[in-house]
Short mmCIF file of C-alpha atoms and ligand atoms in Angstrom, two decimals:
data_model
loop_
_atom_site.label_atom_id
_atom_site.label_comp_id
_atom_site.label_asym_id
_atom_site.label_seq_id
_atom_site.Cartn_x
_atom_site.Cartn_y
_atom_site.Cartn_z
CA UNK A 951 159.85 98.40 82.61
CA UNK A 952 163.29 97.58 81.21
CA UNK A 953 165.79 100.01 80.58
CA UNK A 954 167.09 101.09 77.01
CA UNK A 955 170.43 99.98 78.57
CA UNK A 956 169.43 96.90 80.03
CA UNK A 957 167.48 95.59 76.78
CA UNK A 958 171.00 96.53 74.74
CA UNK A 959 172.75 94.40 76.67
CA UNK A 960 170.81 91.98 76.85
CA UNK A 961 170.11 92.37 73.32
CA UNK A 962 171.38 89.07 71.09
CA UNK A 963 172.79 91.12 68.03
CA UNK A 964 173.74 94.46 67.01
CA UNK A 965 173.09 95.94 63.99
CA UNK A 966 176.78 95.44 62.03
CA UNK A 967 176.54 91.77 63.08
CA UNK A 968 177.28 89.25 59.89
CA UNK A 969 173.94 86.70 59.68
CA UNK A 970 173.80 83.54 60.60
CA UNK A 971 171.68 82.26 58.42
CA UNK A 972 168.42 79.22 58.81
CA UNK A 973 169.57 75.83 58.49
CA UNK A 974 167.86 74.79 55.37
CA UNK A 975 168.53 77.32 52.64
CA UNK A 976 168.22 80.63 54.31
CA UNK A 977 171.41 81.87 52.97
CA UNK A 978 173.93 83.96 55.13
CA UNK A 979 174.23 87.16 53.95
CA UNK A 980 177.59 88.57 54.42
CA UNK A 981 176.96 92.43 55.45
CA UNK A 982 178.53 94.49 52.92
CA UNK A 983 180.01 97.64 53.86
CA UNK A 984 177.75 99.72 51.94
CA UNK A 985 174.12 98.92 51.80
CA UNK A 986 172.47 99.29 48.69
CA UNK A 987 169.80 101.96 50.42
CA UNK A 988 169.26 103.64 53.05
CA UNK A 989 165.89 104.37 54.57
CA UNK A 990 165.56 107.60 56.77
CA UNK A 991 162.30 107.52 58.65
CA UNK A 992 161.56 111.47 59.71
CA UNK A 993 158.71 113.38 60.23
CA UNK A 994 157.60 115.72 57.75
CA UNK A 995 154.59 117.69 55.81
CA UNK A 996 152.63 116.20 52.86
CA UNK A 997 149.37 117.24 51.00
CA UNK A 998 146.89 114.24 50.79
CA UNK A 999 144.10 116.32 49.94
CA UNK A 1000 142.79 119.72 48.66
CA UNK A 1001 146.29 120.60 48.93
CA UNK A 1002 146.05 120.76 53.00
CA UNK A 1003 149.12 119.94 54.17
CA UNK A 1004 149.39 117.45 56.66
CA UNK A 1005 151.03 118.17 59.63
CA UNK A 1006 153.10 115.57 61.66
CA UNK A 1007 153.26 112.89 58.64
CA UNK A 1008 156.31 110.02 59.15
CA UNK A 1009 157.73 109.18 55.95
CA UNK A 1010 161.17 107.28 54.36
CA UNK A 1011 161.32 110.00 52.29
CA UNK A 1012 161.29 113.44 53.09
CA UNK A 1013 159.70 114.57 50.04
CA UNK A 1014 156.59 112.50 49.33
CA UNK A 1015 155.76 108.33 50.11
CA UNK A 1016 157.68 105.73 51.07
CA UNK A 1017 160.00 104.33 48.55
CA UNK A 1018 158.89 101.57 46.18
CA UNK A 1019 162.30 99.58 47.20
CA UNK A 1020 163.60 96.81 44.43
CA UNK A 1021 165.17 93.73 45.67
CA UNK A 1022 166.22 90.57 43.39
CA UNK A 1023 165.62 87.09 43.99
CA UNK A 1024 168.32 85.20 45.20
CA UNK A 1025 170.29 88.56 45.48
CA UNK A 1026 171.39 89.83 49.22
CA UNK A 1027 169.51 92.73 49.96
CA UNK A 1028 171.44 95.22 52.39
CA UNK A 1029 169.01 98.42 53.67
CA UNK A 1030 170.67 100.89 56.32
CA UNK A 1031 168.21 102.36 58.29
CA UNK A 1032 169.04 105.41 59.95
CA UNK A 1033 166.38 106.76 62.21
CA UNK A 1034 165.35 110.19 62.32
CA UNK A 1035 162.00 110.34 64.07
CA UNK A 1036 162.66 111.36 67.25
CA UNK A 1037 160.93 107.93 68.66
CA UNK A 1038 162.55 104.61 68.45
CA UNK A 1039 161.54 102.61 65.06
CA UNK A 1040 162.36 99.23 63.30
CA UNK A 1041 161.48 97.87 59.86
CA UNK A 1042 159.59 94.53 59.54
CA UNK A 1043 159.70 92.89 55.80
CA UNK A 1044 155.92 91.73 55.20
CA UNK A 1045 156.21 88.51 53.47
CA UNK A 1046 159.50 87.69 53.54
CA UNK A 1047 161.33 84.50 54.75
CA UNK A 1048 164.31 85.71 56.15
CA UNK A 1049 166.58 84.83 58.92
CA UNK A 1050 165.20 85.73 62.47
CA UNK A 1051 167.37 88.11 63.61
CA UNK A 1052 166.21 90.37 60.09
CA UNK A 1053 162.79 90.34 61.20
CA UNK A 1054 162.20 93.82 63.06
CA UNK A 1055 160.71 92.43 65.99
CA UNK A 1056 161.91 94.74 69.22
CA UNK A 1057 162.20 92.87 72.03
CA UNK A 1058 162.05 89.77 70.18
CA UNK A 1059 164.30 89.67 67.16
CA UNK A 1060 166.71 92.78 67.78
CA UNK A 1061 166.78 96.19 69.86
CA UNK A 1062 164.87 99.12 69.44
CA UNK A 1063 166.65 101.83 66.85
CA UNK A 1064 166.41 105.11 68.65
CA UNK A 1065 166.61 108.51 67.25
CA UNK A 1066 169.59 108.61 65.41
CA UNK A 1067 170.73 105.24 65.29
CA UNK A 1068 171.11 102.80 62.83
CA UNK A 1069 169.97 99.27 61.74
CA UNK A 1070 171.48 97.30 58.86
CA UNK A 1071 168.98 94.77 57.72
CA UNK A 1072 170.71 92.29 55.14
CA UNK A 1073 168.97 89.26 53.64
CA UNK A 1074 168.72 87.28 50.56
CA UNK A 1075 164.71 87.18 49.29
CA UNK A 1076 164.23 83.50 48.42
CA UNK A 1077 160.91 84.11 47.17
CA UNK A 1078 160.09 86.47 43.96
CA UNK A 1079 156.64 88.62 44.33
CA UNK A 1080 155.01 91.45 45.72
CA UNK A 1081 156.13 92.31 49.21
CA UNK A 1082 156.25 94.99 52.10
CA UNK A 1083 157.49 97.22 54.91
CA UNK A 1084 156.27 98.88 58.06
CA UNK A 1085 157.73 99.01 61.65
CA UNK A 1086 156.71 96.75 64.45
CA UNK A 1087 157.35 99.87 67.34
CA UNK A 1088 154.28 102.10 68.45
CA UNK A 1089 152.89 100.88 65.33
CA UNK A 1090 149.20 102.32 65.17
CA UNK A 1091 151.22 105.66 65.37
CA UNK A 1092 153.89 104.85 63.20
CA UNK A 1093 152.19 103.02 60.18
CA UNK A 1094 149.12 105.54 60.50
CA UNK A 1095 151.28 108.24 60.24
CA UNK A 1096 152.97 106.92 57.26
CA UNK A 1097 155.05 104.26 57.52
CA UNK A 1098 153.63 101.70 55.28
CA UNK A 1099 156.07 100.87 51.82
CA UNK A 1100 156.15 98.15 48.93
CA UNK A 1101 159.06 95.84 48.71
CA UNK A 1102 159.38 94.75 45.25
CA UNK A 1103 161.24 91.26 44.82
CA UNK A 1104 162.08 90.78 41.08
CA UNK A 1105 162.18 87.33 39.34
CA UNK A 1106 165.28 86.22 38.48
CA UNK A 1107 163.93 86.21 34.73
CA UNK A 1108 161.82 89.01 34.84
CA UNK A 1109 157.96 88.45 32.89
CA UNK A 1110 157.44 90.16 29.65
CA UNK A 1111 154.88 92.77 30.68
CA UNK A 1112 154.73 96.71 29.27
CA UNK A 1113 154.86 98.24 32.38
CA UNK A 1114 154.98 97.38 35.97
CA UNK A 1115 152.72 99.48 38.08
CA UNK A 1116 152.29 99.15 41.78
CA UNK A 1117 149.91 100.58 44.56
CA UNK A 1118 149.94 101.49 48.25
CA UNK A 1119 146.43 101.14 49.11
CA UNK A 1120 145.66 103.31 52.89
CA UNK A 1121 143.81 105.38 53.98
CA UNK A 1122 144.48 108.35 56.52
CA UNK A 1123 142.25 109.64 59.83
CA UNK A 1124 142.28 113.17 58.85
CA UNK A 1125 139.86 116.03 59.94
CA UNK A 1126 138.34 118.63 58.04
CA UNK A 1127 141.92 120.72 58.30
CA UNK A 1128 143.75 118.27 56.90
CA UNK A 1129 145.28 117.28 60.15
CA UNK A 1130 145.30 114.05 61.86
CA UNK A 1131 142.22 112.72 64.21
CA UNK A 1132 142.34 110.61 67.17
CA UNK A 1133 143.82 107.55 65.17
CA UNK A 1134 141.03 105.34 66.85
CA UNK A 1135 137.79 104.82 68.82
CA UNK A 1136 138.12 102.20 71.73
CA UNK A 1137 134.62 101.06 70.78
CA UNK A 1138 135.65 100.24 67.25
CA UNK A 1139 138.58 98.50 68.27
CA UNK A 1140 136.78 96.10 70.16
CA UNK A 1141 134.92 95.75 66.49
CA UNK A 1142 136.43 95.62 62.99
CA UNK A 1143 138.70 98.33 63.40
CA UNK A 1144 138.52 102.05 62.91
CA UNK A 1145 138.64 103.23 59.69
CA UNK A 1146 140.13 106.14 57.89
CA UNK A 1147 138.43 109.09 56.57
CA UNK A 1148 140.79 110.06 53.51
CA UNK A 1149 141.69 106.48 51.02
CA UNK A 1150 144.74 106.88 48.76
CA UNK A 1151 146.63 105.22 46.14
CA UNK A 1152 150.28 105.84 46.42
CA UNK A 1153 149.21 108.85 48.88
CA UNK A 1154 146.82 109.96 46.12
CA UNK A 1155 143.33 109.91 45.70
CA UNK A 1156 142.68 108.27 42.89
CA UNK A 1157 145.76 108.41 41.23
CA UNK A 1158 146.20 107.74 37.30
CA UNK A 1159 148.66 106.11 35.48
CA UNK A 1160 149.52 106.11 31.30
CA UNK A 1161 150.22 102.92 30.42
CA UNK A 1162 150.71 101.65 26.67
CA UNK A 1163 147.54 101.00 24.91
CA UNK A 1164 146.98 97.31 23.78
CA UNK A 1165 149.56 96.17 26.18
CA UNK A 1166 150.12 93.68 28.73
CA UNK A 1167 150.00 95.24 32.24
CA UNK A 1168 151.07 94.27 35.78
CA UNK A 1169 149.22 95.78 37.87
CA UNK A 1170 150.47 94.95 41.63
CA UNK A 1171 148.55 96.43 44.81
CA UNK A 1172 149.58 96.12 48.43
CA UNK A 1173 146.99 96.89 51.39
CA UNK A 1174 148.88 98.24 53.42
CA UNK A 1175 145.72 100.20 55.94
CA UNK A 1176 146.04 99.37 59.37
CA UNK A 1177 141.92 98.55 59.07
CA UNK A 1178 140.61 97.99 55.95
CA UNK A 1179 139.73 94.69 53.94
CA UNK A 1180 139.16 95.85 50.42
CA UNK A 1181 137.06 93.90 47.83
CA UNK A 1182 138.51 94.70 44.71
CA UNK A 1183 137.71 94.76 41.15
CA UNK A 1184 137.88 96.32 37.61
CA UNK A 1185 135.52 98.46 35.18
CA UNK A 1186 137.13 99.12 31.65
CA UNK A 1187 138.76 95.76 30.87
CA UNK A 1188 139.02 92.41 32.79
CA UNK A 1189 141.88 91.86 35.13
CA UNK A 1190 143.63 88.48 35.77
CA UNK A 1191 144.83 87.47 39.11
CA UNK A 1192 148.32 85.76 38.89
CA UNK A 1193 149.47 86.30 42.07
CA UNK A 1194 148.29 86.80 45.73
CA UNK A 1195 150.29 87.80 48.50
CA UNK A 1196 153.43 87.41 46.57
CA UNK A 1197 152.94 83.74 45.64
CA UNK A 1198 151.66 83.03 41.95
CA UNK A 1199 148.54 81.38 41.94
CA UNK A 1200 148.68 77.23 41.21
CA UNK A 1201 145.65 78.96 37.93
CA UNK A 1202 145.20 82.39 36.82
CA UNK A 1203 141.50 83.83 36.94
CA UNK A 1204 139.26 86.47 36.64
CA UNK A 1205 139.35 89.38 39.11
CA UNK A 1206 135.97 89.24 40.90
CA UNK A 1207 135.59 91.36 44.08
CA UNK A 1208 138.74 89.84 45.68
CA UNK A 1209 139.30 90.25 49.24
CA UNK A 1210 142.11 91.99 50.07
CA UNK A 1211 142.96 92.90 54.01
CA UNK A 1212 145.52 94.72 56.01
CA UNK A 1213 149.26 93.13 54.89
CA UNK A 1214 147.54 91.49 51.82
CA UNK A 1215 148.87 91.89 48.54
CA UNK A 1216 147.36 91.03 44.50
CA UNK A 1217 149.18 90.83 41.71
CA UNK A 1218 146.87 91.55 38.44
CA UNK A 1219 147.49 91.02 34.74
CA UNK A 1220 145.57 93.30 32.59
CA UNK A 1221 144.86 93.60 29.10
CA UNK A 1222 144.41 97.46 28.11
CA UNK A 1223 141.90 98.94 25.58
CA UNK A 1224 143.51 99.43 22.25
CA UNK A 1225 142.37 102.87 21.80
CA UNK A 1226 144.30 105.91 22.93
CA UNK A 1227 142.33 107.37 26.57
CA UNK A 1228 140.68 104.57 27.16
CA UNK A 1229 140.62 103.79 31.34
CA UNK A 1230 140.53 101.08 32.85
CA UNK A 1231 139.91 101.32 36.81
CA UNK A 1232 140.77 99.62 39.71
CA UNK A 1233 137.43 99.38 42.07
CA UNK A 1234 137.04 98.76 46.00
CA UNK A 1235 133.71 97.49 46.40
CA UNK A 1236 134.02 96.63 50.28
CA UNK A 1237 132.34 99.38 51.76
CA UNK A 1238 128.25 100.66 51.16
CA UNK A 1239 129.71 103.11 48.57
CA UNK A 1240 132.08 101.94 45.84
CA UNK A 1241 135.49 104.10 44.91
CA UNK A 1242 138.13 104.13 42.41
CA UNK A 1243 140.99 103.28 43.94
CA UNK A 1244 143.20 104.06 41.34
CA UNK A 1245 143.22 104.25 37.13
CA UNK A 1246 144.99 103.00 34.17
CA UNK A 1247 144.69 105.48 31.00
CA UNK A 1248 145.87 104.28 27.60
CA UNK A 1249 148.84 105.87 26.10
CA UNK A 1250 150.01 105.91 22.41
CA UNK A 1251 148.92 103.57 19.46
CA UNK A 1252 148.55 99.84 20.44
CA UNK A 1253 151.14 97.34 21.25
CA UNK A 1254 148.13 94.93 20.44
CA UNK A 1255 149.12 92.42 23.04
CA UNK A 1256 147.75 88.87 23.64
CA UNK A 1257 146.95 88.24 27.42
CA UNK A 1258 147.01 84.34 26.55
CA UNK A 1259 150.90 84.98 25.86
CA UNK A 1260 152.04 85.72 29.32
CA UNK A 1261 153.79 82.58 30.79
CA UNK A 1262 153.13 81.86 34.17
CA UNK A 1263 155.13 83.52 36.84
CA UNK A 1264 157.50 81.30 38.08
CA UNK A 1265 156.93 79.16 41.80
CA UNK A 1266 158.75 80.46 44.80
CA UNK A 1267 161.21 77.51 46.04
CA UNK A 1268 158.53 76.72 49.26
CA UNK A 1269 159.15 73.81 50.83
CA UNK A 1270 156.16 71.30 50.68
CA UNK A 1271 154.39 69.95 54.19
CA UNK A 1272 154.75 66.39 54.60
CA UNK A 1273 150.61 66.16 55.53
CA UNK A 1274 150.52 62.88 56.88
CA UNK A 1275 153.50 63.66 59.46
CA UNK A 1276 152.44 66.99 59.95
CA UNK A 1277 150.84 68.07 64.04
CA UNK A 1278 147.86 69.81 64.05
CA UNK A 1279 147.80 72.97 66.43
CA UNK A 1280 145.05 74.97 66.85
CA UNK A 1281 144.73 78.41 67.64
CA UNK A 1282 141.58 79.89 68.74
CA UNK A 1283 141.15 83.71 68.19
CA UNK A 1284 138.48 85.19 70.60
CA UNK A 1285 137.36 88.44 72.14
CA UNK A 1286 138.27 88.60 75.51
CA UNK A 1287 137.36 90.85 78.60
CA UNK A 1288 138.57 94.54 78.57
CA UNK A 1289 141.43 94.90 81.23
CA UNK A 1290 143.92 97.53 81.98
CA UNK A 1291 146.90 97.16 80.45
CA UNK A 1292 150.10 95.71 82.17
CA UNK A 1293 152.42 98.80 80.53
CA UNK A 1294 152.02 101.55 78.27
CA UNK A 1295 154.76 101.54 75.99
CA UNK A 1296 155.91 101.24 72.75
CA UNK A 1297 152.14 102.12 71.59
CA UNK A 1298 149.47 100.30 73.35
CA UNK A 1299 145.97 101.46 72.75
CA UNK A 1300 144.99 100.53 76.63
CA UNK A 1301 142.79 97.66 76.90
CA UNK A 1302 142.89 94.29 75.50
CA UNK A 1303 139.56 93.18 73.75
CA UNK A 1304 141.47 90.10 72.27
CA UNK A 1305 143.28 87.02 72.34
CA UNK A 1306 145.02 83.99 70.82
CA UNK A 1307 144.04 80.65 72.90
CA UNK A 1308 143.29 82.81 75.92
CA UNK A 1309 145.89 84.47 76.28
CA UNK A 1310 145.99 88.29 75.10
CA UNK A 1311 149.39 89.98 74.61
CA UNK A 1312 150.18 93.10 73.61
CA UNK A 1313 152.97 92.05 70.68
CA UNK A 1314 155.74 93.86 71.95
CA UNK A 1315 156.98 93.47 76.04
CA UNK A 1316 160.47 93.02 77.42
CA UNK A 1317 158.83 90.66 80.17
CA UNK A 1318 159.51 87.21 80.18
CA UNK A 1319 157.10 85.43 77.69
CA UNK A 1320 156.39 82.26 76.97
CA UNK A 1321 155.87 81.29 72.82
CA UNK A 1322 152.33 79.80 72.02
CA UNK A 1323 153.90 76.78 70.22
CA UNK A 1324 157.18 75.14 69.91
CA UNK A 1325 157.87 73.78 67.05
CA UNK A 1326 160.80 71.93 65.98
CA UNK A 1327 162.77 72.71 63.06
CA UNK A 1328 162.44 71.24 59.95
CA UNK A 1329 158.96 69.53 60.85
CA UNK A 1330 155.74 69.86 59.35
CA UNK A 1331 152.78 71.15 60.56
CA UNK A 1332 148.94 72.23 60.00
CA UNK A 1333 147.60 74.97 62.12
CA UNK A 1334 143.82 75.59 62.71
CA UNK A 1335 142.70 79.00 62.59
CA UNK A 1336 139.87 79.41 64.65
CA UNK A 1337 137.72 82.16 64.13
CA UNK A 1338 135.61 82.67 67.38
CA UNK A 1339 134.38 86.35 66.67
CA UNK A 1340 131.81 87.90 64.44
CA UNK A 1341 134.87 89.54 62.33
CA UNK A 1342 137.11 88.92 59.66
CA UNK A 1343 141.09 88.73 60.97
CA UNK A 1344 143.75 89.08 58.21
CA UNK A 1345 145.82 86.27 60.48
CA UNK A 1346 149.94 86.95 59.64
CA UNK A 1347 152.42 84.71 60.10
CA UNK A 1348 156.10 86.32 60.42
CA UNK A 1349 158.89 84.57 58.64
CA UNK A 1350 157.06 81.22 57.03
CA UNK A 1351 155.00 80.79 53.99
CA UNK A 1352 152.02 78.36 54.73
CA UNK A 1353 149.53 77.07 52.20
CA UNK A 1354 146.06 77.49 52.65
CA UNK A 1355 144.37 73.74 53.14
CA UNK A 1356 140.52 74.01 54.02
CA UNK A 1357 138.00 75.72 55.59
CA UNK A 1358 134.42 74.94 57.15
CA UNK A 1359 132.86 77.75 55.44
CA UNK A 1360 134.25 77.54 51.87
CA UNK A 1361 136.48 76.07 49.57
CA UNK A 1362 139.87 76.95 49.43
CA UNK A 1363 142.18 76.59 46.71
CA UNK A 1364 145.99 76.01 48.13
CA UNK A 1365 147.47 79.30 47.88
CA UNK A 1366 150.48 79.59 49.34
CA UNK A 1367 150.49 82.67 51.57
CA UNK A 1368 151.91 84.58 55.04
CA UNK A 1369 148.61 86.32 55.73
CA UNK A 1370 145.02 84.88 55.77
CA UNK A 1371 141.92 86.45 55.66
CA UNK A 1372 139.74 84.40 58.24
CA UNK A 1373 136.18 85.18 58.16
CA UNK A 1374 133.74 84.85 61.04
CA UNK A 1375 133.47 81.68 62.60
CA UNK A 1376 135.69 80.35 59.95
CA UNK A 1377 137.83 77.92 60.72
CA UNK A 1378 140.75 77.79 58.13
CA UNK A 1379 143.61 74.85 58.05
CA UNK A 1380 147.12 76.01 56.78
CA UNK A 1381 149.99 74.05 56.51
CA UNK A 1382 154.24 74.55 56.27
CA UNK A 1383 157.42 73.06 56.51
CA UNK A 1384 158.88 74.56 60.14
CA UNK A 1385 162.19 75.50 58.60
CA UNK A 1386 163.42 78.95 59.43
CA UNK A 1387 164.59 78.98 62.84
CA UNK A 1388 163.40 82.09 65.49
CA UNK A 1389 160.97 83.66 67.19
CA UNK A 1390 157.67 84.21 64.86
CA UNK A 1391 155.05 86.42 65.17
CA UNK A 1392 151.41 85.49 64.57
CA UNK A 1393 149.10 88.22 64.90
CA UNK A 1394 145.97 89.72 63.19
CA UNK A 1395 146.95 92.49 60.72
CA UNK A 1396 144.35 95.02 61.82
CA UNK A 1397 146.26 97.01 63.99
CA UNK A 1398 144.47 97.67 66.99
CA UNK A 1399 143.28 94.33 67.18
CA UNK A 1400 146.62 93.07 67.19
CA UNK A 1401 147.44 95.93 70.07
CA UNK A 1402 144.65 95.03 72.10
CA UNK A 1403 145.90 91.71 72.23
CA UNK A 1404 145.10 89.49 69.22
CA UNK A 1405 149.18 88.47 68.99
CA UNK A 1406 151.55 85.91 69.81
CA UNK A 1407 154.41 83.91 68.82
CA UNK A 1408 155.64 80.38 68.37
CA UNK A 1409 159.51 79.58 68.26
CA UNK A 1410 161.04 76.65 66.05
CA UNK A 1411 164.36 75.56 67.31
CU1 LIG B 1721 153.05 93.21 58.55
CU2 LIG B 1721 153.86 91.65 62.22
O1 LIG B 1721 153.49 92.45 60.39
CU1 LIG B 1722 141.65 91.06 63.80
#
């Protein structure tokens, strides 16, 4: 096992370093001397329900959830992070494309932040939309305990809507004392996952929100559960979907139990009730037993909105694949035999039950590693998702955008997206423009698959 000291220095950049940015359009971000936040990750106490207090909860805020943070397109974006669990942390931006060396990798992308230390992450969002953040360190622990926020990324002409509302859709492994359980069962890992026995909404259950009557709503959810795929949809009014995973959609439509899994996001456009109390709520529909997931009450006399008026959101500026140059790579995800695990740190369940192509790694390890794919920058290519297991893996790409070509199960429409839901025996064809230099992640989004070994990474250079 390497040393703290040893990884430092060997360690490519420190945290004050100025960026160099991608070649094609990732824009250097000069580090300013004062960021515009600063995220203190520390463990604390919060109530997530019948007003037990949960011990031993990780936060970025002492008092309550992680912060909804607010970035602008096109605008650098400079977060401090100063840790204060006593465990070393990083931050990972879900979603974004952003220079390499921003990504939160440890090991790969930048040292581990121990207690007390700092990070400055600085980067300019390309890409408007709905967006996230979690660590990539002991990260069962961390983003069970916690450790799961929305990263907002504002148009540069921000949409005409009434109000803006967003949701942090998790759920918690707490006993009947309010205090945490064994965060999960080797068995189900092997499965889809172990799931939680408490579901929030912004750390609530079943949260509600007043809205305007009659007016035009955004209604923005992130999953960010280290397990669950939700199936969402509304009761009270129809909802729109204009945007998925952060990308607007090439056609609006109807909400109709929409898959959402672990690093997903939805973007909704809703029409509320004209009358005064009326609710309109937000439905998972994924498990035996429906819930609300969260509500929408209307507030004051009607704004008496038309939904047809809302222009489309504008397109992010992602490159498109050149299809007929592109090479095809395919990636096979499989179960794999259980084996005892090389080393235990930085949060390793202790067996691997999966892999990508055969190989199963455990995401993070100082060892020497070799990337699954090289890619060279500035090419195109289409990767094959291979679904060789009778589950569903929310498949996440760090640091690229791809867009969704076609499946053997279904048809796909071309969404543009950095997480996709592949479904059993699926095999799914996506397709980008290699054009952010680094070391990438590609793992599956439910956690403990990911930690028993369904992740990798390819490196475009
Ligand atoms: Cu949401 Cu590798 O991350
Ligand atoms: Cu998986």
């Amino acid at each position: 096992m390497q040393t703290r000291r040893s990884f430092l220095k060997n360690s490519l950049i420190s945290g004050s370093t100025v960026l160099g940015g991608g070649s094609l359009g990732f824009l250097a971000s000069q580090a300013s001397a004062t960021p515009n936040l600063v995220l203190r990750p520390s463990v604390t106490e919060f109530s997530l329900h019948k007003n037990q207090p949960t011990k031993n909860i990780f936060s970025y805020n002492q008092m309550g959830p992680p912060p909804v943070l607010r970035a602008k397109q096109g605008e650098p974006f400079h977060v401090r992070l100063e840790n204060k669990l006593p465990e070393a942390t990083t931050i990972h931006w879900h979603g974004l494309r952003l220079p390499n060396a921003m990504d939160g990798v440890p090991f790969l992308t930048q040292p581990y932040v121990y207690e007390d230390e700092t990070f400055d992450y600085v980067f300019t969002p390309p890409d408007a939309g709905t967006f996230w953040y979690h660590p990539h360190c002991n990260t069962l622990e961390q983003m069970s305990y916690g450790l799961t926020g929305l990263l907002i990324v504002d148009e540069k002409d921000t949409p005409d809507f009434d109000a803006d509302i967003s949701l942090n859709l998790r759920d918690w492994r707490l006993g009947s004392d309010g205090q945490f359980i064994n965060l999960y069962k080797a068995r189900k890992s092997a499965r889809a996952g172990t799931f939680g026995t408490i579901k929030t909404a912004n750390w609530e259950e079943n949260p509600t929100y007043e809205v305007p009557s009659g007016g035009n709503i955004r209604l923005r959810a992130a999953v960010t559960d280290v397990t669950r795929i939700f199936k969402l949809m509304t009761k009270g009014a129809k909802a729109t979907v204009i945007a998925l995973d952060g990308y607007p959609v090439p056609k609006h439509f109807d909400l109709n139990h929409q898959n959402v899994g672990p690093g997903q996001r939805i973007d909704l456009a809703i029409r509320m009730p004209d009358e005064e109390g009326q609710e309109v709520a937000l439905i998972n529909s994924s498990s035996s037993k429906s819930w609300t997931v969260a509500t929408l009450k209307a507030k004051g006399s009607s704004l008496k909105r038309d939904i047809r008026d809302l222009k489309p959101l504008p397109e992010n500026p992602v490159p498109i694949p050149d299809l007929e140059n592109a090479e095809y790579i395919p990636f096979e995800f499989t179960a794999t035999a259980e084996s005892a695990p090389k080393n235990g740190f930085c949060g390793t369940i202790g067996f691997s039950f999966w892999a990508i192509n055969r190989k199963s790694w455990l995401g993070v390890s100082p060892d020497p590693m070799e990337p699954l794919a090289e890619l060279k920058l500035g090419k195109s290519y289409i990767f094959s998702f291979r679904n060789r297991t009778p589950h569903t893996h929310p498949i996440h790409l760090h640091g690229l955008s791809f867009t969704l070509l076609k499946s053997n199960k279904r048809k796909i429409d071309p969404f543009i997206t950095d997480t996709a839901l592949v479904l059993p025996d699926e095999r799914m064809d996506v397709a980008f423009v290699a054009d952010n230099p680094g070391d990438w992640l590609l793992h599956c989004h439910i956690i403990e698959h990911q930690k028993t070994g369904m992740s990798s990474f390819i490196r475009i250079s």
